[in-house]
């Protein structure tokens, strides 16, 4: 899932994407993908609860994390508004030190026809160690995306 847009948010700063690396870095990275509408993150509290609980399985949840994320989303939207777009919030750890990265993602939402007729879904044989925790696993994500593309699938279910 590549970041899109002119800017990304990193540890309190809005950074032009052309200025360098925009991927979150760390030994372990927790993430949430959140749909936004006019800069408002939908189901924000639910996403933040899952993110904090996931981090809490391995690390201390950073103080004021939710406020930092909300501030970062607002700052990103103020610099480049999108009517509807998904964002990825990533909290990465190296030791007990964390970094926060927020970026826009290429977003596609089902059409009315897709709701009426359904979509192609594939089964993919892979496993999340803890299904309630979203850990960044780039290798698996790329493999799933490639399989979905090859089978023209809208989504994949992990088996």
mmCIF file with all atom_site columns, C-alpha atoms in Angstrom:
data_model
loop_
_atom_site.group_PDB
_atom_site.id
_atom_site.type_symbol
_atom_site.label_atom_id
_atom_site.label_alt_id
_atom_site.label_comp_id
_atom_site.label_asym_id
_atom_site.label_entity_id
_atom_site.label_seq_id
_atom_site.pdbx_PDB_ins_code
_atom_site.Cartn_x
_atom_site.Cartn_y
_atom_site.Cartn_z
_atom_site.occupancy
_atom_site.B_iso_or_equiv
_atom_site.pdbx_formal_charge
_atom_site.auth_seq_id
_atom_site.auth_comp_id
_atom_site.auth_asym_id
_atom_site.auth_atom_id
_atom_site.pdbx_PDB_model_num
ATOM 1   C CA . UNK A 1 1   ? 0.000   0.000   0.000   1.00 0.00 ? 1   UNK A CA 1
ATOM 2   C CA . UNK A 1 2   ? 1.843   2.958   -1.317  1.00 0.00 ? 2   UNK A CA 1
ATOM 3   C CA . UNK A 1 3   ? 1.296   6.432   0.038   1.00 0.00 ? 3   UNK A CA 1
ATOM 4   C CA . UNK A 1 4   ? -0.207  8.992   -2.315  1.00 0.00 ? 4   UNK A CA 1
ATOM 5   C CA . UNK A 1 5   ? -0.561  12.767  -2.204  1.00 0.00 ? 5   UNK A CA 1
ATOM 6   C CA . UNK A 1 6   ? 1.837   15.670  -1.916  1.00 0.00 ? 6   UNK A CA 1
ATOM 7   C CA . UNK A 1 7   ? 2.512   15.297  1.808   1.00 0.00 ? 7   UNK A CA 1
ATOM 8   C CA . UNK A 1 8   ? 2.768   12.857  4.666   1.00 0.00 ? 8   UNK A CA 1
ATOM 9   C CA . UNK A 1 9   ? 2.894   13.386  8.412   1.00 0.00 ? 9   UNK A CA 1
ATOM 10  C CA . UNK A 1 10  ? 5.858   12.201  10.439  1.00 0.00 ? 10  UNK A CA 1
ATOM 11  C CA . UNK A 1 11  ? 6.381   12.841  14.152  1.00 0.00 ? 11  UNK A CA 1
ATOM 12  C CA . UNK A 1 12  ? 4.700   16.240  14.237  1.00 0.00 ? 12  UNK A CA 1
ATOM 13  C CA . UNK A 1 13  ? 5.841   17.473  10.824  1.00 0.00 ? 13  UNK A CA 1
ATOM 14  C CA . UNK A 1 14  ? 4.119   17.742  7.443   1.00 0.00 ? 14  UNK A CA 1
ATOM 15  C CA . UNK A 1 15  ? 6.700   16.649  4.887   1.00 0.00 ? 15  UNK A CA 1
ATOM 16  C CA . UNK A 1 16  ? 6.507   16.886  1.071   1.00 0.00 ? 16  UNK A CA 1
ATOM 17  C CA . UNK A 1 17  ? 6.586   13.391  -0.419  1.00 0.00 ? 17  UNK A CA 1
ATOM 18  C CA . UNK A 1 18  ? 9.296   14.471  -2.852  1.00 0.00 ? 18  UNK A CA 1
ATOM 19  C CA . UNK A 1 19  ? 11.680  15.209  0.036   1.00 0.00 ? 19  UNK A CA 1
ATOM 20  C CA . UNK A 1 20  ? 12.598  11.611  0.702   1.00 0.00 ? 20  UNK A CA 1
ATOM 21  C CA . UNK A 1 21  ? 11.511  8.406   2.353   1.00 0.00 ? 21  UNK A CA 1
ATOM 22  C CA . UNK A 1 22  ? 7.836   8.257   3.214   1.00 0.00 ? 22  UNK A CA 1
ATOM 23  C CA . UNK A 1 23  ? 7.605   4.732   4.613   1.00 0.00 ? 23  UNK A CA 1
ATOM 24  C CA . UNK A 1 24  ? 7.380   4.122   8.323   1.00 0.00 ? 24  UNK A CA 1
ATOM 25  C CA . UNK A 1 25  ? 10.566  2.616   9.713   1.00 0.00 ? 25  UNK A CA 1
ATOM 26  C CA . UNK A 1 26  ? 11.200  0.578   12.823  1.00 0.00 ? 26  UNK A CA 1
ATOM 27  C CA . UNK A 1 27  ? 11.734  -2.930  14.094  1.00 0.00 ? 27  UNK A CA 1
ATOM 28  C CA . UNK A 1 28  ? 8.008   -3.460  14.706  1.00 0.00 ? 28  UNK A CA 1
ATOM 29  C CA . UNK A 1 29  ? 5.199   -1.418  13.171  1.00 0.00 ? 29  UNK A CA 1
ATOM 30  C CA . UNK A 1 30  ? 1.513   -1.361  14.145  1.00 0.00 ? 30  UNK A CA 1
ATOM 31  C CA . UNK A 1 31  ? -0.980  0.227   11.780  1.00 0.00 ? 31  UNK A CA 1
ATOM 32  C CA . UNK A 1 32  ? -4.587  1.100   11.088  1.00 0.00 ? 32  UNK A CA 1
ATOM 33  C CA . UNK A 1 33  ? -6.172  1.989   7.764   1.00 0.00 ? 33  UNK A CA 1
ATOM 34  C CA . UNK A 1 34  ? -8.994  4.459   8.302   1.00 0.00 ? 34  UNK A CA 1
ATOM 35  C CA . UNK A 1 35  ? -11.516 5.775   5.803   1.00 0.00 ? 35  UNK A CA 1
ATOM 36  C CA . UNK A 1 36  ? -11.991 9.541   5.962   1.00 0.00 ? 36  UNK A CA 1
ATOM 37  C CA . UNK A 1 37  ? -14.735 11.817  4.694   1.00 0.00 ? 37  UNK A CA 1
ATOM 38  C CA . UNK A 1 38  ? -13.910 15.523  4.375   1.00 0.00 ? 38  UNK A CA 1
ATOM 39  C CA . UNK A 1 39  ? -10.972 15.009  6.743   1.00 0.00 ? 39  UNK A CA 1
ATOM 40  C CA . UNK A 1 40  ? -13.035 13.235  9.405   1.00 0.00 ? 40  UNK A CA 1
ATOM 41  C CA . UNK A 1 41  ? -11.751 9.738   10.232  1.00 0.00 ? 41  UNK A CA 1
ATOM 42  C CA . UNK A 1 42  ? -14.673 7.291   10.348  1.00 0.00 ? 42  UNK A CA 1
ATOM 43  C CA . UNK A 1 43  ? -14.928 4.961   13.365  1.00 0.00 ? 43  UNK A CA 1
ATOM 44  C CA . UNK A 1 44  ? -11.858 6.713   14.788  1.00 0.00 ? 44  UNK A CA 1
ATOM 45  C CA . UNK A 1 45  ? -12.383 5.559   18.395  1.00 0.00 ? 45  UNK A CA 1
ATOM 46  C CA . UNK A 1 46  ? -12.689 1.912   17.331  1.00 0.00 ? 46  UNK A CA 1
ATOM 47  C CA . UNK A 1 47  ? -9.506  2.125   15.261  1.00 0.00 ? 47  UNK A CA 1
ATOM 48  C CA . UNK A 1 48  ? -7.614  3.809   18.094  1.00 0.00 ? 48  UNK A CA 1
ATOM 49  C CA . UNK A 1 49  ? -8.762  1.210   20.606  1.00 0.00 ? 49  UNK A CA 1
ATOM 50  C CA . UNK A 1 50  ? -7.526  -1.644  18.392  1.00 0.00 ? 50  UNK A CA 1
ATOM 51  C CA . UNK A 1 51  ? -4.235  0.170   17.732  1.00 0.00 ? 51  UNK A CA 1
ATOM 52  C CA . UNK A 1 52  ? -3.599  0.838   21.423  1.00 0.00 ? 52  UNK A CA 1
ATOM 53  C CA . UNK A 1 53  ? -4.530  -2.718  22.403  1.00 0.00 ? 53  UNK A CA 1
ATOM 54  C CA . UNK A 1 54  ? -2.210  -4.095  19.729  1.00 0.00 ? 54  UNK A CA 1
ATOM 55  C CA . UNK A 1 55  ? 0.700   -1.954  20.854  1.00 0.00 ? 55  UNK A CA 1
ATOM 56  C CA . UNK A 1 56  ? -0.032  -2.886  24.467  1.00 0.00 ? 56  UNK A CA 1
ATOM 57  C CA . UNK A 1 57  ? 0.649   -6.550  23.637  1.00 0.00 ? 57  UNK A CA 1
ATOM 58  C CA . UNK A 1 58  ? 4.367   -5.736  23.216  1.00 0.00 ? 58  UNK A CA 1
ATOM 59  C CA . UNK A 1 59  ? 5.104   -2.146  24.209  1.00 0.00 ? 59  UNK A CA 1
ATOM 60  C CA . UNK A 1 60  ? 3.928   0.667   26.423  1.00 0.00 ? 60  UNK A CA 1
ATOM 61  C CA . UNK A 1 61  ? 1.345   2.755   24.606  1.00 0.00 ? 61  UNK A CA 1
ATOM 62  C CA . UNK A 1 62  ? 2.898   6.197   24.032  1.00 0.00 ? 62  UNK A CA 1
ATOM 63  C CA . UNK A 1 63  ? 1.395   8.980   26.122  1.00 0.00 ? 63  UNK A CA 1
ATOM 64  C CA . UNK A 1 64  ? -1.128  11.113  24.204  1.00 0.00 ? 64  UNK A CA 1
ATOM 65  C CA . UNK A 1 65  ? -0.931  8.801   21.180  1.00 0.00 ? 65  UNK A CA 1
ATOM 66  C CA . UNK A 1 66  ? -4.554  9.320   20.170  1.00 0.00 ? 66  UNK A CA 1
ATOM 67  C CA . UNK A 1 67  ? -4.207  13.106  20.385  1.00 0.00 ? 67  UNK A CA 1
ATOM 68  C CA . UNK A 1 68  ? -1.007  12.961  18.295  1.00 0.00 ? 68  UNK A CA 1
ATOM 69  C CA . UNK A 1 69  ? -2.792  10.914  15.644  1.00 0.00 ? 69  UNK A CA 1
ATOM 70  C CA . UNK A 1 70  ? -5.865  13.182  15.558  1.00 0.00 ? 70  UNK A CA 1
ATOM 71  C CA . UNK A 1 71  ? -3.594  16.230  15.247  1.00 0.00 ? 71  UNK A CA 1
ATOM 72  C CA . UNK A 1 72  ? -1.609  14.575  12.450  1.00 0.00 ? 72  UNK A CA 1
ATOM 73  C CA . UNK A 1 73  ? -4.746  13.703  10.491  1.00 0.00 ? 73  UNK A CA 1
ATOM 74  C CA . UNK A 1 74  ? -6.002  17.291  10.796  1.00 0.00 ? 74  UNK A CA 1
ATOM 75  C CA . UNK A 1 75  ? -2.643  18.705  9.709   1.00 0.00 ? 75  UNK A CA 1
ATOM 76  C CA . UNK A 1 76  ? -2.451  16.397  6.700   1.00 0.00 ? 76  UNK A CA 1
ATOM 77  C CA . UNK A 1 77  ? -5.994  17.321  5.604   1.00 0.00 ? 77  UNK A CA 1
ATOM 78  C CA . UNK A 1 78  ? -5.318  21.059  6.047   1.00 0.00 ? 78  UNK A CA 1
ATOM 79  C CA . UNK A 1 79  ? -2.323  20.778  3.716   1.00 0.00 ? 79  UNK A CA 1
ATOM 80  C CA . UNK A 1 80  ? -4.013  18.590  1.112   1.00 0.00 ? 80  UNK A CA 1
ATOM 81  C CA . UNK A 1 81  ? -7.738  17.952  1.480   1.00 0.00 ? 81  UNK A CA 1
ATOM 82  C CA . UNK A 1 82  ? -9.408  14.939  -0.125  1.00 0.00 ? 82  UNK A CA 1
ATOM 83  C CA . UNK A 1 83  ? -13.216 14.529  -0.096  1.00 0.00 ? 83  UNK A CA 1
ATOM 84  C CA . UNK A 1 84  ? -12.888 10.792  0.650   1.00 0.00 ? 84  UNK A CA 1
ATOM 85  C CA . UNK A 1 85  ? -9.686  8.832   1.063   1.00 0.00 ? 85  UNK A CA 1
ATOM 86  C CA . UNK A 1 86  ? -8.143  6.169   3.258   1.00 0.00 ? 86  UNK A CA 1
ATOM 87  C CA . UNK A 1 87  ? -5.241  7.007   5.521   1.00 0.00 ? 87  UNK A CA 1
ATOM 88  C CA . UNK A 1 88  ? -2.703  4.689   7.081   1.00 0.00 ? 88  UNK A CA 1
ATOM 89  C CA . UNK A 1 89  ? -1.598  5.460   10.623  1.00 0.00 ? 89  UNK A CA 1
ATOM 90  C CA . UNK A 1 90  ? 1.616   3.628   11.519  1.00 0.00 ? 90  UNK A CA 1
ATOM 91  C CA . UNK A 1 91  ? 3.300   3.548   14.921  1.00 0.00 ? 91  UNK A CA 1
ATOM 92  C CA . UNK A 1 92  ? 6.755   1.993   14.638  1.00 0.00 ? 92  UNK A CA 1
ATOM 93  C CA . UNK A 1 93  ? 9.053   0.933   17.454  1.00 0.00 ? 93  UNK A CA 1
ATOM 94  C CA . UNK A 1 94  ? 12.784  0.520   17.717  1.00 0.00 ? 94  UNK A CA 1
ATOM 95  C CA . UNK A 1 95  ? 13.335  -0.629  21.259  1.00 0.00 ? 95  UNK A CA 1
ATOM 96  C CA . UNK A 1 96  ? 10.839  1.383   23.309  1.00 0.00 ? 96  UNK A CA 1
ATOM 97  C CA . UNK A 1 97  ? 11.194  4.509   21.108  1.00 0.00 ? 97  UNK A CA 1
ATOM 98  C CA . UNK A 1 98  ? 8.329   5.121   18.710  1.00 0.00 ? 98  UNK A CA 1
ATOM 99  C CA . UNK A 1 99  ? 7.701   7.093   15.543  1.00 0.00 ? 99  UNK A CA 1
ATOM 100 C CA . UNK A 1 100 ? 4.327   8.120   14.124  1.00 0.00 ? 100 UNK A CA 1
ATOM 101 C CA . UNK A 1 101 ? 3.669   8.194   10.379  1.00 0.00 ? 101 UNK A CA 1
ATOM 102 C CA . UNK A 1 102 ? 0.378   9.098   8.647   1.00 0.00 ? 102 UNK A CA 1
ATOM 103 C CA . UNK A 1 103 ? -0.213  9.110   4.909   1.00 0.00 ? 103 UNK A CA 1
ATOM 104 C CA . UNK A 1 104 ? -2.972  8.964   2.319   1.00 0.00 ? 104 UNK A CA 1
ATOM 105 C CA . UNK A 1 105 ? -3.552  5.689   0.477   1.00 0.00 ? 105 UNK A CA 1
ATOM 106 C CA . UNK A 1 106 ? -4.910  5.030   -2.966  1.00 0.00 ? 106 UNK A CA 1
ATOM 107 C CA . UNK A 1 107 ? -8.553  4.321   -2.162  1.00 0.00 ? 107 UNK A CA 1
ATOM 108 C CA . UNK A 1 108 ? -11.286 2.469   -4.002  1.00 0.00 ? 108 UNK A CA 1
ATOM 109 C CA . UNK A 1 109 ? -14.803 2.031   -2.690  1.00 0.00 ? 109 UNK A CA 1
ATOM 110 C CA . UNK A 1 110 ? -17.428 -0.452  -3.896  1.00 0.00 ? 110 UNK A CA 1
ATOM 111 C CA . UNK A 1 111 ? -19.936 0.759   -6.461  1.00 0.00 ? 111 UNK A CA 1
ATOM 112 C CA . UNK A 1 112 ? -23.686 0.205   -6.160  1.00 0.00 ? 112 UNK A CA 1
ATOM 113 C CA . UNK A 1 113 ? -23.346 -2.571  -8.749  1.00 0.00 ? 113 UNK A CA 1
ATOM 114 C CA . UNK A 1 114 ? -20.704 -4.288  -6.619  1.00 0.00 ? 114 UNK A CA 1
ATOM 115 C CA . UNK A 1 115 ? -23.034 -4.153  -3.623  1.00 0.00 ? 115 UNK A CA 1
ATOM 116 C CA . UNK A 1 116 ? -25.859 -5.621  -5.697  1.00 0.00 ? 116 UNK A CA 1
ATOM 117 C CA . UNK A 1 117 ? -23.898 -8.314  -7.546  1.00 0.00 ? 117 UNK A CA 1
ATOM 118 C CA . UNK A 1 118 ? -21.017 -9.051  -5.179  1.00 0.00 ? 118 UNK A CA 1
ATOM 119 C CA . UNK A 1 119 ? -17.278 -9.014  -5.764  1.00 0.00 ? 119 UNK A CA 1
ATOM 120 C CA . UNK A 1 120 ? -14.575 -11.555 -6.474  1.00 0.00 ? 120 UNK A CA 1
ATOM 121 C CA . UNK A 1 121 ? -12.824 -12.668 -3.267  1.00 0.00 ? 121 UNK A CA 1
ATOM 122 C CA . UNK A 1 122 ? -9.890  -15.053 -3.063  1.00 0.00 ? 122 UNK A CA 1
ATOM 123 C CA . UNK A 1 123 ? -8.683  -17.296 -0.273  1.00 0.00 ? 123 UNK A CA 1
ATOM 124 C CA . UNK A 1 124 ? -5.037  -16.756 0.630   1.00 0.00 ? 124 UNK A CA 1
ATOM 125 C CA . UNK A 1 125 ? -3.118  -19.182 2.824   1.00 0.00 ? 125 UNK A CA 1
ATOM 126 C CA . UNK A 1 126 ? -1.354  -16.985 5.370   1.00 0.00 ? 126 UNK A CA 1
ATOM 127 C CA . UNK A 1 127 ? -1.819  -16.179 9.008   1.00 0.00 ? 127 UNK A CA 1
ATOM 128 C CA . UNK A 1 128 ? -1.724  -13.185 11.278  1.00 0.00 ? 128 UNK A CA 1
ATOM 129 C CA . UNK A 1 129 ? -0.179  -14.293 14.545  1.00 0.00 ? 129 UNK A CA 1
ATOM 130 C CA . UNK A 1 130 ? -2.786  -12.278 16.434  1.00 0.00 ? 130 UNK A CA 1
ATOM 131 C CA . UNK A 1 131 ? -5.801  -11.412 14.229  1.00 0.00 ? 131 UNK A CA 1
ATOM 132 C CA . UNK A 1 132 ? -6.774  -8.535  16.539  1.00 0.00 ? 132 UNK A CA 1
ATOM 133 C CA . UNK A 1 133 ? -3.424  -6.782  16.031  1.00 0.00 ? 133 UNK A CA 1
ATOM 134 C CA . UNK A 1 134 ? -2.465  -5.137  12.766  1.00 0.00 ? 134 UNK A CA 1
ATOM 135 C CA . UNK A 1 135 ? 1.303   -5.564  12.418  1.00 0.00 ? 135 UNK A CA 1
ATOM 136 C CA . UNK A 1 136 ? 2.939   -4.301  9.250   1.00 0.00 ? 136 UNK A CA 1
ATOM 137 C CA . UNK A 1 137 ? 4.044   -7.284  7.170   1.00 0.00 ? 137 UNK A CA 1
ATOM 138 C CA . UNK A 1 138 ? 5.118   -5.836  3.834   1.00 0.00 ? 138 UNK A CA 1
ATOM 139 C CA . UNK A 1 139 ? 6.186   -9.148  2.314   1.00 0.00 ? 139 UNK A CA 1
ATOM 140 C CA . UNK A 1 140 ? 2.790   -10.745 2.947   1.00 0.00 ? 140 UNK A CA 1
ATOM 141 C CA . UNK A 1 141 ? 0.898   -7.626  1.807   1.00 0.00 ? 141 UNK A CA 1
ATOM 142 C CA . UNK A 1 142 ? 2.787   -7.567  -1.506  1.00 0.00 ? 142 UNK A CA 1
ATOM 143 C CA . UNK A 1 143 ? 2.167   -11.277 -2.070  1.00 0.00 ? 143 UNK A CA 1
ATOM 144 C CA . UNK A 1 144 ? -1.559  -10.944 -1.324  1.00 0.00 ? 144 UNK A CA 1
ATOM 145 C CA . UNK A 1 145 ? -1.844  -7.882  -3.591  1.00 0.00 ? 145 UNK A CA 1
ATOM 146 C CA . UNK A 1 146 ? -0.106  -9.727  -6.418  1.00 0.00 ? 146 UNK A CA 1
ATOM 147 C CA . UNK A 1 147 ? -2.438  -12.722 -6.066  1.00 0.00 ? 147 UNK A CA 1
ATOM 148 C CA . UNK A 1 148 ? -5.503  -10.438 -5.953  1.00 0.00 ? 148 UNK A CA 1
ATOM 149 C CA . UNK A 1 149 ? -4.318  -8.616  -9.067  1.00 0.00 ? 149 UNK A CA 1
ATOM 150 C CA . UNK A 1 150 ? -3.702  -11.891 -10.916 1.00 0.00 ? 150 UNK A CA 1
ATOM 151 C CA . UNK A 1 151 ? -7.190  -13.162 -10.088 1.00 0.00 ? 151 UNK A CA 1
ATOM 152 C CA . UNK A 1 152 ? -8.882  -9.760  -10.476 1.00 0.00 ? 152 UNK A CA 1
ATOM 153 C CA . UNK A 1 153 ? -10.144 -9.960  -6.902  1.00 0.00 ? 153 UNK A CA 1
ATOM 154 C CA . UNK A 1 154 ? -11.499 -7.122  -4.810  1.00 0.00 ? 154 UNK A CA 1
ATOM 155 C CA . UNK A 1 155 ? -10.423 -8.657  -1.504  1.00 0.00 ? 155 UNK A CA 1
ATOM 156 C CA . UNK A 1 156 ? -8.623  -11.630 0.037   1.00 0.00 ? 156 UNK A CA 1
ATOM 157 C CA . UNK A 1 157 ? -9.564  -13.690 3.050   1.00 0.00 ? 157 UNK A CA 1
ATOM 158 C CA . UNK A 1 158 ? -6.652  -15.156 4.989   1.00 0.00 ? 158 UNK A CA 1
ATOM 159 C CA . UNK A 1 159 ? -6.985  -18.882 5.641   1.00 0.00 ? 159 UNK A CA 1
#
